[in-house]
PDB file of C-alpha atoms in Angstrom:
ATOM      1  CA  UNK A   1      54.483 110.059 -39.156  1.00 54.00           C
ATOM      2  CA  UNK A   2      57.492 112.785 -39.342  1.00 60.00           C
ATOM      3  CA  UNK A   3      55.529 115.252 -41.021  1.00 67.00           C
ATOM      4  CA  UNK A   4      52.194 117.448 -40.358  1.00 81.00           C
ATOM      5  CA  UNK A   5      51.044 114.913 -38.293  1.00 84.00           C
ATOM      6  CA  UNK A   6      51.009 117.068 -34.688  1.00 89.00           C
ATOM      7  CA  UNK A   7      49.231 119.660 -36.555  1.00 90.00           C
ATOM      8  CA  UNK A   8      46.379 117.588 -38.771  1.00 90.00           C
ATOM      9  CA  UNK A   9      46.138 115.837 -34.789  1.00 92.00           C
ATOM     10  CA  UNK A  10      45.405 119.461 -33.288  1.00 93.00           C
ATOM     11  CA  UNK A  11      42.827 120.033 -36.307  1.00 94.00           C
ATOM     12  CA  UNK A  12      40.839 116.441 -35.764  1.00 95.00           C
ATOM     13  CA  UNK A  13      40.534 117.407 -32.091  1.00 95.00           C
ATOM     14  CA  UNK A  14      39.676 120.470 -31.943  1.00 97.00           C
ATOM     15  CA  UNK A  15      36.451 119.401 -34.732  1.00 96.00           C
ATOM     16  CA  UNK A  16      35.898 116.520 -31.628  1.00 96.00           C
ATOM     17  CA  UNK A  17      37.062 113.563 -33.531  1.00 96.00           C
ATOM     18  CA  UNK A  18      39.006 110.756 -32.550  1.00 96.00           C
ATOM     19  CA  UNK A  19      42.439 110.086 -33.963  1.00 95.00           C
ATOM     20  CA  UNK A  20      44.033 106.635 -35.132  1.00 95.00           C
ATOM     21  CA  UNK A  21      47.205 105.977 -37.116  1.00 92.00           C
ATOM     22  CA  UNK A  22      48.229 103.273 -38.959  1.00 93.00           C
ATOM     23  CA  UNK A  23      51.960 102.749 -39.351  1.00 88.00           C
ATOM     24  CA  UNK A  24      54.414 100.829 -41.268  1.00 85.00           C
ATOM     25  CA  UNK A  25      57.395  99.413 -39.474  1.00 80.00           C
ATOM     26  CA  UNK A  26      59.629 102.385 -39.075  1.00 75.00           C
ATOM     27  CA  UNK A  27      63.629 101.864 -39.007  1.00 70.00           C
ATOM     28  CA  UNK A  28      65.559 101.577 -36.036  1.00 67.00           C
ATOM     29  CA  UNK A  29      66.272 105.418 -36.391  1.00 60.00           C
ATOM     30  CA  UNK A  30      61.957 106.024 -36.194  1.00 65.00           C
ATOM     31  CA  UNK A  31      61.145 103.634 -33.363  1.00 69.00           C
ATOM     32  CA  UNK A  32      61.233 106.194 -30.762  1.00 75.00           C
ATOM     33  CA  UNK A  33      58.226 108.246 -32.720  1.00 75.00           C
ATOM     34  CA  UNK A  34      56.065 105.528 -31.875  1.00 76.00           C
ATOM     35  CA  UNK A  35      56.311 106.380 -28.063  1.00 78.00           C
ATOM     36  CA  UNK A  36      55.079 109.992 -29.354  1.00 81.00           C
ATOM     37  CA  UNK A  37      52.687 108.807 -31.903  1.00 81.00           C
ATOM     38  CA  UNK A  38      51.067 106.584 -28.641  1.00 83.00           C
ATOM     39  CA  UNK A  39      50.952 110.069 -26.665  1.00 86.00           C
ATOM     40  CA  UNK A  40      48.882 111.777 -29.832  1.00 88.00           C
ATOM     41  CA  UNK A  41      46.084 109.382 -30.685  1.00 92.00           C
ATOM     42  CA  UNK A  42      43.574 107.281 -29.638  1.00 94.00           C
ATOM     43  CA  UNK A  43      44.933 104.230 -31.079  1.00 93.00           C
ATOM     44  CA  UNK A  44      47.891 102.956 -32.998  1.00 91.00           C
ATOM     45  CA  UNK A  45      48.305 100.306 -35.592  1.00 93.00           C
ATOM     46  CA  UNK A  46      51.947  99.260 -36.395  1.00 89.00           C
ATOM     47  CA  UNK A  47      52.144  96.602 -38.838  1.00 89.00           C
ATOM     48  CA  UNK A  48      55.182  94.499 -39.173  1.00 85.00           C
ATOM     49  CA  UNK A  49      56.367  95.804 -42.393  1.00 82.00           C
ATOM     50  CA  UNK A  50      58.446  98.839 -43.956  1.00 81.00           C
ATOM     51  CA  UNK A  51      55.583  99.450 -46.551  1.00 82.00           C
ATOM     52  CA  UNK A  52      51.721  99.637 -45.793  1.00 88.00           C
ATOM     53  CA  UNK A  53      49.816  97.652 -48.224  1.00 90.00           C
ATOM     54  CA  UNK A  54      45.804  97.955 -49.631  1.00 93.00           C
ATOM     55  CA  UNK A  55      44.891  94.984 -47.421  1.00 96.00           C
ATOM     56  CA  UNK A  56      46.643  96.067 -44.268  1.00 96.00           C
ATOM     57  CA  UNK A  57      45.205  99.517 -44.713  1.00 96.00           C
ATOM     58  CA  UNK A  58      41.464  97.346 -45.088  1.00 96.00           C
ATOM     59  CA  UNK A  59      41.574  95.161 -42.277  1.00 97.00           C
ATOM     60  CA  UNK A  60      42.775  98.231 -40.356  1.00 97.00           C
ATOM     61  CA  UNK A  61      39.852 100.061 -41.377  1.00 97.00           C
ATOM     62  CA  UNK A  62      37.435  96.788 -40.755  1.00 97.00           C
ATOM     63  CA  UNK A  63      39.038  96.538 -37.316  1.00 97.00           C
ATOM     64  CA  UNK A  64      38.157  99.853 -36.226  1.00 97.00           C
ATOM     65  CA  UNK A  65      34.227  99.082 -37.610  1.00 96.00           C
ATOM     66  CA  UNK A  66      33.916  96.061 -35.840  1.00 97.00           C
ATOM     67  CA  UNK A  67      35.553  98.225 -32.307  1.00 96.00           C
ATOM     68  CA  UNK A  68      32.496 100.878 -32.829  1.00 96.00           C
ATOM     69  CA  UNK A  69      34.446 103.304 -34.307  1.00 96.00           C
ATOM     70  CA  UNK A  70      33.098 105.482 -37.218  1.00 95.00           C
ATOM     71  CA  UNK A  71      35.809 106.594 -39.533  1.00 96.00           C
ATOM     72  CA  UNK A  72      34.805 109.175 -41.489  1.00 96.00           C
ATOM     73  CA  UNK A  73      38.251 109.564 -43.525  1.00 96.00           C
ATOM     74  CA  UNK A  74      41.992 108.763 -44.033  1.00 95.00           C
ATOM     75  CA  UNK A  75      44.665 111.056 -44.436  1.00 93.00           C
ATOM     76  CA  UNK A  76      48.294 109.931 -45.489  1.00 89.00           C
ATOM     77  CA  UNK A  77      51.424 112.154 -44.061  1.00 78.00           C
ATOM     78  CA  UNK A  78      53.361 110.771 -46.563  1.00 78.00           C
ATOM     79  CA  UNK A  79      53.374 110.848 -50.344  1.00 78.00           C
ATOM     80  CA  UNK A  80      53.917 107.541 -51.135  1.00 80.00           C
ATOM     81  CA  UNK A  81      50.643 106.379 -49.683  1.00 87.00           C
ATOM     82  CA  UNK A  82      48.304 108.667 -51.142  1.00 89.00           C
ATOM     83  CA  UNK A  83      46.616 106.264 -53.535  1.00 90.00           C
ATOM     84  CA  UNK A  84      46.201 104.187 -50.941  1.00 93.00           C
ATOM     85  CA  UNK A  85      44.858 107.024 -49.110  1.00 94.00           C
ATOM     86  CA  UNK A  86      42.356 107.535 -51.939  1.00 96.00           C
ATOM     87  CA  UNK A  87      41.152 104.209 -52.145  1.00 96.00           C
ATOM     88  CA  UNK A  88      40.664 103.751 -48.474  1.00 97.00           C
ATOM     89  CA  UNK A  89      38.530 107.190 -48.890  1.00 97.00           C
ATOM     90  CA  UNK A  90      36.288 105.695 -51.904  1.00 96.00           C
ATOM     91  CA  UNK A  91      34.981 102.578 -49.728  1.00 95.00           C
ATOM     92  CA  UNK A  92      34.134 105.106 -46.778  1.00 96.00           C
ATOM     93  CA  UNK A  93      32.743 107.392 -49.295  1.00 96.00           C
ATOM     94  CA  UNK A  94      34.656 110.453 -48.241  1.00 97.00           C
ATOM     95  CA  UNK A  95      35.147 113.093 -50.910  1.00 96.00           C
ATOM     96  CA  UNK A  96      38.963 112.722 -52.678  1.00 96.00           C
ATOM     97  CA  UNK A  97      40.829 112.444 -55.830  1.00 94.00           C
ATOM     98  CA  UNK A  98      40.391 108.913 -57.348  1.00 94.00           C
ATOM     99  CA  UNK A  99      43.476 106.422 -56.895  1.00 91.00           C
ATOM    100  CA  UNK A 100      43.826 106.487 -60.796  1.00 90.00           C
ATOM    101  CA  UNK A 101      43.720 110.180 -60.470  1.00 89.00           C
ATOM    102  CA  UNK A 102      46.277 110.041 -57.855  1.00 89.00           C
ATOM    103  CA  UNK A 103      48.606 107.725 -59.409  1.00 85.00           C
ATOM    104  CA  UNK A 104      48.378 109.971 -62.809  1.00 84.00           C
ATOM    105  CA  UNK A 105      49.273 113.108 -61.023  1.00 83.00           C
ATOM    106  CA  UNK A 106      52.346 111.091 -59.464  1.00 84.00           C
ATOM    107  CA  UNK A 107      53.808 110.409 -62.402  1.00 88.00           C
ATOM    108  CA  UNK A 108      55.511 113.024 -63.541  1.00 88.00           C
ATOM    109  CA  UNK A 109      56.257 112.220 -67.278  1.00 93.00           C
ATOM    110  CA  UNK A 110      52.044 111.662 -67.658  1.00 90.00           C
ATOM    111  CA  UNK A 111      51.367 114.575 -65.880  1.00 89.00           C
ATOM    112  CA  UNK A 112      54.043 116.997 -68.060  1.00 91.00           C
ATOM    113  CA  UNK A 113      52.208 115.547 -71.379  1.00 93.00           C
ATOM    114  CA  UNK A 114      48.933 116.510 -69.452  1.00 92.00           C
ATOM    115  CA  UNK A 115      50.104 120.111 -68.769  1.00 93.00           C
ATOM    116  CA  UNK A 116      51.555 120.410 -72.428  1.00 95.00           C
ATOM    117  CA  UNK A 117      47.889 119.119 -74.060  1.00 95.00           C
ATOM    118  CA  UNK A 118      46.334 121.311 -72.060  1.00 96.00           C
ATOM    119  CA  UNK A 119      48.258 124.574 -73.144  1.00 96.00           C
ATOM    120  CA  UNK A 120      49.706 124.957 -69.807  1.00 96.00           C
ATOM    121  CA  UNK A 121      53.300 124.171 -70.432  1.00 94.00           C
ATOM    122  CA  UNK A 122      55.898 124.308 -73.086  1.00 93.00           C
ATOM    123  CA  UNK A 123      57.951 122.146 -71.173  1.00 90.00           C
ATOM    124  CA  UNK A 124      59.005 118.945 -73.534  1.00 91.00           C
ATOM    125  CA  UNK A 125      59.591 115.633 -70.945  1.00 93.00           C
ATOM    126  CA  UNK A 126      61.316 112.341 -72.368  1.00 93.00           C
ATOM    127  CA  UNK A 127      61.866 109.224 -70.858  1.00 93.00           C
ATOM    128  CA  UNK A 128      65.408 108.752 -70.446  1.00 90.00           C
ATOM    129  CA  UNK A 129      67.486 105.769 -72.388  1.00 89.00           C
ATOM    130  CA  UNK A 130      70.701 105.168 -72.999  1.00 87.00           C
ATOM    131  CA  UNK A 131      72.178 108.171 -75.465  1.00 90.00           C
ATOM    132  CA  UNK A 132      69.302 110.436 -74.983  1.00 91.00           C
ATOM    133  CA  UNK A 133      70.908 112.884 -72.345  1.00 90.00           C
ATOM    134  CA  UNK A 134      74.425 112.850 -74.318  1.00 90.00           C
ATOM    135  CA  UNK A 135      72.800 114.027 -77.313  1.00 92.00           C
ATOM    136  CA  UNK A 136      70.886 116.622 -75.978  1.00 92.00           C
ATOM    137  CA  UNK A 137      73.717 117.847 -74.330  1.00 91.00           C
ATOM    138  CA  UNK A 138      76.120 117.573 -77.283  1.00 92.00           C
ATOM    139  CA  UNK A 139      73.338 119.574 -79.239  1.00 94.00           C
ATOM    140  CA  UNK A 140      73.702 122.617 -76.473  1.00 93.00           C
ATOM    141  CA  UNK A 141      70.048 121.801 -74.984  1.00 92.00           C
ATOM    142  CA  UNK A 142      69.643 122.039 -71.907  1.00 91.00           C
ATOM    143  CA  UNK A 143      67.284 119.900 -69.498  1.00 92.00           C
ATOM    144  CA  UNK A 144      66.539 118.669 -66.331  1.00 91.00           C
ATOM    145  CA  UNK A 145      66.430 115.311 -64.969  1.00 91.00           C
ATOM    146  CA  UNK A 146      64.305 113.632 -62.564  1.00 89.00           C
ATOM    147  CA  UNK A 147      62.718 109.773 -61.443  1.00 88.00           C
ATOM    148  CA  UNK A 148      59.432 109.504 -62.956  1.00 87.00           C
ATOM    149  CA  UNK A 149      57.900 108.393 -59.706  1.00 83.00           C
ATOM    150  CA  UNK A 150      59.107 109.560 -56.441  1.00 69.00           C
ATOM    151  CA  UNK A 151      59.401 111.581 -53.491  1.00 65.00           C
ATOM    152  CA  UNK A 152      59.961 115.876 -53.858  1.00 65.00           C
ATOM    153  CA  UNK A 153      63.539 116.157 -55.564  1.00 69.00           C
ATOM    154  CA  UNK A 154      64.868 113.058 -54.626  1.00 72.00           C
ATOM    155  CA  UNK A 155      67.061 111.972 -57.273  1.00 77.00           C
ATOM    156  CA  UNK A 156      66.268 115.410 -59.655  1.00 84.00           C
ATOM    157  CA  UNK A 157      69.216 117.773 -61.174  1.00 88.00           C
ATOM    158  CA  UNK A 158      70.109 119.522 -64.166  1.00 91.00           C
ATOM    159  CA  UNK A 159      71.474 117.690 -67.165  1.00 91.00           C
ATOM    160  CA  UNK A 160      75.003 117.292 -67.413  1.00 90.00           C
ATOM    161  CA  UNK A 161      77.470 114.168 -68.538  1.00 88.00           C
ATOM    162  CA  UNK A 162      78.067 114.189 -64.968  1.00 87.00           C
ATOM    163  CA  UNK A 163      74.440 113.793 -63.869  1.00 83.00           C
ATOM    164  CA  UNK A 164      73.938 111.107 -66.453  1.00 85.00           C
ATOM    165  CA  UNK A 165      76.781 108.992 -64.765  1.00 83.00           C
ATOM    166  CA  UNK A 166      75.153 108.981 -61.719  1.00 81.00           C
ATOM    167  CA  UNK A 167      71.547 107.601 -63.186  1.00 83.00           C
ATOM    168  CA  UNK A 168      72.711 104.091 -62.356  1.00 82.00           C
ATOM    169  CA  UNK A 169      73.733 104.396 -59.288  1.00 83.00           C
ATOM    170  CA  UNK A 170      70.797 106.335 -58.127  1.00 82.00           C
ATOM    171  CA  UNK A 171      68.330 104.029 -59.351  1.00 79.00           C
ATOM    172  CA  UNK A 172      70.601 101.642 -57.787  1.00 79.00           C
ATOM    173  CA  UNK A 173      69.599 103.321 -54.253  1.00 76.00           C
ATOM    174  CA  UNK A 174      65.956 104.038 -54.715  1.00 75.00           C
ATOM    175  CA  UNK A 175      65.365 100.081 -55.335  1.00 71.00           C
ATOM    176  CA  UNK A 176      67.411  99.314 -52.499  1.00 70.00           C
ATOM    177  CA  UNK A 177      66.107 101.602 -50.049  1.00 66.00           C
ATOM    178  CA  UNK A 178      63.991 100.000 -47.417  1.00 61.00           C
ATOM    179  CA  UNK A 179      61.571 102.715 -46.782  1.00 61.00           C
ATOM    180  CA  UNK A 180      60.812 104.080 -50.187  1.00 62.00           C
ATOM    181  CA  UNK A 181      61.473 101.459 -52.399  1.00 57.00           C
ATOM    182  CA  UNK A 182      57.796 100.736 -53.371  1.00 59.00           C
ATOM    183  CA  UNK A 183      57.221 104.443 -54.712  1.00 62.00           C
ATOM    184  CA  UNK A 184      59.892 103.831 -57.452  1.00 60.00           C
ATOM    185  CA  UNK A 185      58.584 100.890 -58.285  1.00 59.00           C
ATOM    186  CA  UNK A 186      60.598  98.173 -59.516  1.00 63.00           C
ATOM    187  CA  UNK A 187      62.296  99.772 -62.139  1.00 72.00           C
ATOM    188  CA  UNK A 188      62.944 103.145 -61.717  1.00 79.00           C
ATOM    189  CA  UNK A 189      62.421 105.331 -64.721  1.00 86.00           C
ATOM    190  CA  UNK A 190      64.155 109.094 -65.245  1.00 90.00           C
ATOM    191  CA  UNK A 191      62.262 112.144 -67.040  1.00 92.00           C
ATOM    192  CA  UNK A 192      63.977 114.213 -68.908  1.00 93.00           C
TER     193      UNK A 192
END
């Protein structure tokens, strides 16, 4: 709820429509934007956990039905929940990507082998394991190295010995942290 979310507010009012967000449990440092999400829309949902899930997004969406409300779409602020943002869009039958589709442009090793079948890249991605980085690097190529899954650059660099020291740890954090844990999945995976 940090991002876009005063101006996509602004555009849903000014086409007349009603406004209702559906939260995850933020941190302690996010609690106070729930006083200003209160101020923006006509209703809002805070579940009890750090991640929304399919079902909470569902029974949020049934809840609404059942209050009268028509919702005509959902729209996620945040990365991380855009395939549930697609699926929630294919039961109300509003036009959007497919989850599949969504979860294949999200990954970013799928999507580079997409772009190189296609002609549109030259761009040669790997899936980093042990030795692979070293001996790139010790054959003067040079490379880029980023999680498969996951947030902007988050966790992305250029390929050094140095870099490659610091995969472990990194992965280390992105399964640990409580907010974006579930976009890394459970074992985090680096593109090279």
């Amino acid at each position: 709820g940090f991002s876009f979310l005063e101006d996509m507010v602004r555009s849903a009012r000014s086409l007349g429509l009603r406004v209702h967000i559906l939260s995850s449990q933020p941190a302690a440092a996010g609690a106070a934007r729930l006083s200003q999400l209160l101020e923006l829309a006509d209703t809002v949902r805070m579940e009890g956990s750090p991640h929304l899930t399919s079902p909470q997004v569902s029974d949020a969406l049934s809840d609404l039905a059942l209050s009268g409300e028509k919702v005509l779409a959902v729209v996620s602020v945040w990365e991380g929940y855009r395939a549930l943002m697609a699926a929630a869009n294919a039961v109300l039958g509003a036009e959007d990507l497919s989850p599949q589709q969504v979860r294949d442009v999200l990954d970013k090793y799928a999507l580079r082998l997409q772009l190189r079948r296609l002609g549109l890249s030259r761009v040669h991605s790997r899936i980093a394991r042990p030795g692979l980085g070293e001996a790139m690097l010790s054959q003067g190529k040079q490379g880029f190295v980023k999680p498969r899954r996951g947030l902007g650059s988050f966790g992305a660099f250029r390929l050094s010995r140095e870099s490659l020291g610091n995969l472990s740890r990194i992965a280390q954090g992105m399964k640990s942290d409580r907010e974006y844990s579930g976009l890394f999945g459970g074992r985090p995976q680096f593109v090279i």
